[in-house]
mmCIF file of C-alpha atoms in Angstrom:
data_model
loop_
_atom_site.group_PDB
_atom_site.id
_atom_site.type_symbol
_atom_site.label_atom_id
_atom_site.label_comp_id
_atom_site.label_asym_id
_atom_site.label_seq_id
_atom_site.Cartn_x
_atom_site.Cartn_y
_atom_site.Cartn_z
ATOM 1 C CA MET G 1375 31.520 7.686 58.558
ATOM 2 C CA ASN G 1376 28.912 8.808 56.016
ATOM 3 C CA ARG G 1377 28.430 12.079 57.918
ATOM 4 C CA HIS G 1378 32.090 12.888 57.496
ATOM 5 C CA PHE G 1379 32.514 12.581 53.743
ATOM 6 C CA ASN G 1380 32.390 16.377 53.411
ATOM 7 C CA LEU G 1381 35.291 16.731 55.842
ATOM 8 C CA LEU G 1382 37.209 13.977 54.082
ATOM 9 C CA ASN G 1383 36.606 15.702 50.762
ATOM 10 C CA PHE G 1384 38.279 18.853 52.106
ATOM 11 C CA VAL G 1385 41.211 16.716 53.287
ATOM 12 C CA GLY G 1386 41.399 14.914 49.941
ATOM 13 C CA GLN G 1387 41.412 18.185 48.031
ATOM 14 C CA ALA G 1388 44.128 19.615 50.289
ATOM 15 C CA LEU G 1389 46.277 16.500 49.854
ATOM 16 C CA ARG G 1390 45.896 16.714 46.090
ATOM 17 C CA GLU G 1391 46.964 20.356 46.124
ATOM 18 C CA LYS G 1392 49.998 19.579 48.302
ATOM 19 C CA PRO G 1393 51.504 16.343 46.990
ATOM 20 C CA GLU G 1394 54.348 16.528 49.523
ATOM 21 C CA ALA G 1395 51.920 16.514 52.482
ATOM 22 C CA ARG G 1396 51.424 13.439 54.640
ATOM 23 C CA ILE G 1397 48.808 12.706 57.270
ATOM 24 C CA GLY G 1398 48.337 10.338 60.165
ATOM 25 C CA ILE G 1399 45.020 8.604 60.698
ATOM 26 C CA VAL G 1400 44.320 7.272 64.177
ATOM 27 C CA GLY G 1401 41.376 4.940 64.677
ATOM 28 C CA CYS G 1402 39.974 4.785 68.203
ATOM 29 C CA ASN G 1403 37.275 2.956 70.148
ATOM 30 C CA SER G 1404 35.397 3.502 73.396
ATOM 31 C CA ASP G 1405 37.442 0.802 75.198
ATOM 32 C CA SER G 1406 34.290 -0.409 76.935
ATOM 33 C CA GLY G 1407 31.830 -3.258 76.414
ATOM 34 C CA PRO G 1408 32.414 -5.103 73.125
ATOM 35 C CA GLU G 1409 34.994 -2.484 72.128
ATOM 36 C CA LYS G 1410 37.206 -3.175 75.165
ATOM 37 C CA ASP G 1411 40.780 -3.669 73.901
ATOM 38 C CA ASN G 1412 39.441 -4.030 70.336
ATOM 39 C CA LEU G 1413 42.335 -2.618 68.320
ATOM 40 C CA VAL G 1414 41.087 -4.458 65.236
ATOM 41 C CA LEU G 1415 38.001 -2.225 65.241
ATOM 42 C CA SER G 1416 40.171 0.861 65.691
ATOM 43 C CA GLN G 1417 42.370 -0.272 62.802
ATOM 44 C CA LEU G 1418 39.312 -0.786 60.590
ATOM 45 C CA ARG G 1419 38.059 2.737 61.362
ATOM 46 C CA ALA G 1420 41.387 4.240 60.321
ATOM 47 C CA GLU G 1421 41.626 2.037 57.242
ATOM 48 C CA ALA G 1422 38.132 3.104 56.129
ATOM 49 C CA VAL G 1423 39.320 6.727 56.069
ATOM 50 C CA LYS G 1424 42.504 5.783 54.222
ATOM 51 C CA ASP G 1425 40.544 3.709 51.718
ATOM 52 C CA TYR G 1426 38.166 6.593 51.001
ATOM 53 C CA LEU G 1427 41.026 9.029 50.379
ATOM 54 C CA GLN G 1428 42.734 6.486 48.101
ATOM 55 C CA ARG G 1429 39.628 5.525 46.096
ATOM 56 C CA ILE G 1430 37.956 8.912 45.759
ATOM 57 C CA TRP G 1431 40.926 11.289 45.747
ATOM 58 C CA GLY G 1432 43.746 9.077 44.468
ATOM 59 C CA ILE G 1433 45.949 9.778 47.486
ATOM 60 C CA ALA G 1434 48.882 7.355 47.657
ATOM 61 C CA ALA G 1435 48.792 4.962 50.605
ATOM 62 C CA ALA G 1436 52.393 5.859 51.442
ATOM 63 C CA ARG G 1437 51.262 9.379 52.330
ATOM 64 C CA MET G 1438 48.910 8.136 55.066
ATOM 65 C CA LEU G 1439 50.188 6.585 58.283
ATOM 66 C CA ILE G 1440 47.679 4.388 60.128
ATOM 67 C CA GLU G 1441 47.590 3.940 63.894
ATOM 68 C CA ALA G 1442 45.100 2.055 66.057
ATOM 69 C CA ARG G 1443 44.502 2.758 69.717
ATOM 70 C CA ASN G 1444 41.785 2.162 72.239
ATOM 71 C CA LEU G 1445 40.833 5.540 73.691
ATOM 72 C CA PRO G 1446 41.771 8.722 71.812
ATOM 73 C CA ALA G 1447 44.685 10.792 73.119
ATOM 74 C CA GLU G 1448 42.110 13.203 74.567
ATOM 75 C CA PRO G 1449 39.142 10.958 75.380
ATOM 76 C CA SER G 1450 35.662 12.062 76.302
ATOM 77 C CA PRO G 1451 34.347 10.825 79.662
ATOM 78 C CA SER G 1452 33.585 7.100 79.426
ATOM 79 C CA ASP G 1453 31.002 7.134 82.210
ATOM 80 C CA THR G 1454 28.232 8.375 79.882
ATOM 81 C CA ARG G 1455 26.801 6.927 76.676
ATOM 82 C CA GLU G 1456 27.557 10.181 74.854
ATOM 83 C CA GLY G 1457 31.186 10.087 75.998
ATOM 84 C CA ARG G 1458 31.623 6.492 74.853
ATOM 85 C CA ILE G 1459 30.105 7.320 71.449
ATOM 86 C CA GLU G 1460 32.387 10.349 71.118
ATOM 87 C CA ASN G 1461 35.416 8.103 71.691
ATOM 88 C CA GLN G 1462 34.395 5.869 68.754
ATOM 89 C CA ARG G 1463 36.198 7.956 66.174
ATOM 90 C CA TRP G 1464 39.164 8.614 63.963
ATOM 91 C CA ASN G 1465 41.542 11.553 64.173
ATOM 92 C CA LEU G 1466 43.641 13.084 61.432
ATOM 93 C CA PHE G 1467 47.054 14.608 62.052
ATOM 94 C CA SER G 1468 49.055 16.691 59.648
ATOM 95 C CA SER G 1469 52.366 16.354 61.453
ATOM 96 C CA PRO G 1470 54.262 13.288 62.655
ATOM 97 C CA THR G 1471 54.465 14.665 66.204
ATOM 98 C CA LYS G 1472 50.703 14.237 66.732
ATOM 99 C CA THR G 1473 50.544 17.094 69.189
ATOM 100 C CA SER G 1474 47.072 18.191 68.145
ATOM 101 C CA PRO G 1475 44.342 16.664 66.020
ATOM 102 C CA ALA G 1476 43.668 18.252 62.643
ATOM 103 C CA SER G 1477 40.115 16.914 62.687
ATOM 104 C CA SER G 1478 38.117 13.938 63.795
ATOM 105 C CA GLY G 1479 35.040 11.966 62.996
ATOM 106 C CA ARG G 1480 32.906 9.164 64.299
#
């Protein structure tokens, strides 16, 4: 997640500027090997993002909905190492319909 602090800082700033805004954070895993059906890991990924936005930006927990899932809604191919790594991520959504990701990180 360290590589994504810059992205999270943009999100934190935007949430501060729009106190009525809410986001969804979806933690995902590769659903293969030790990550197979590991929703706890997915939950922890999403909670790490939420925790950062709370601690650093003071964003209220009630404004961030957490969801854990195995593969992302639009997964990368799982038959390659790169695809599995790409699926180990979190996605942010700015609307409750979750029709398209606002951004993502691994």
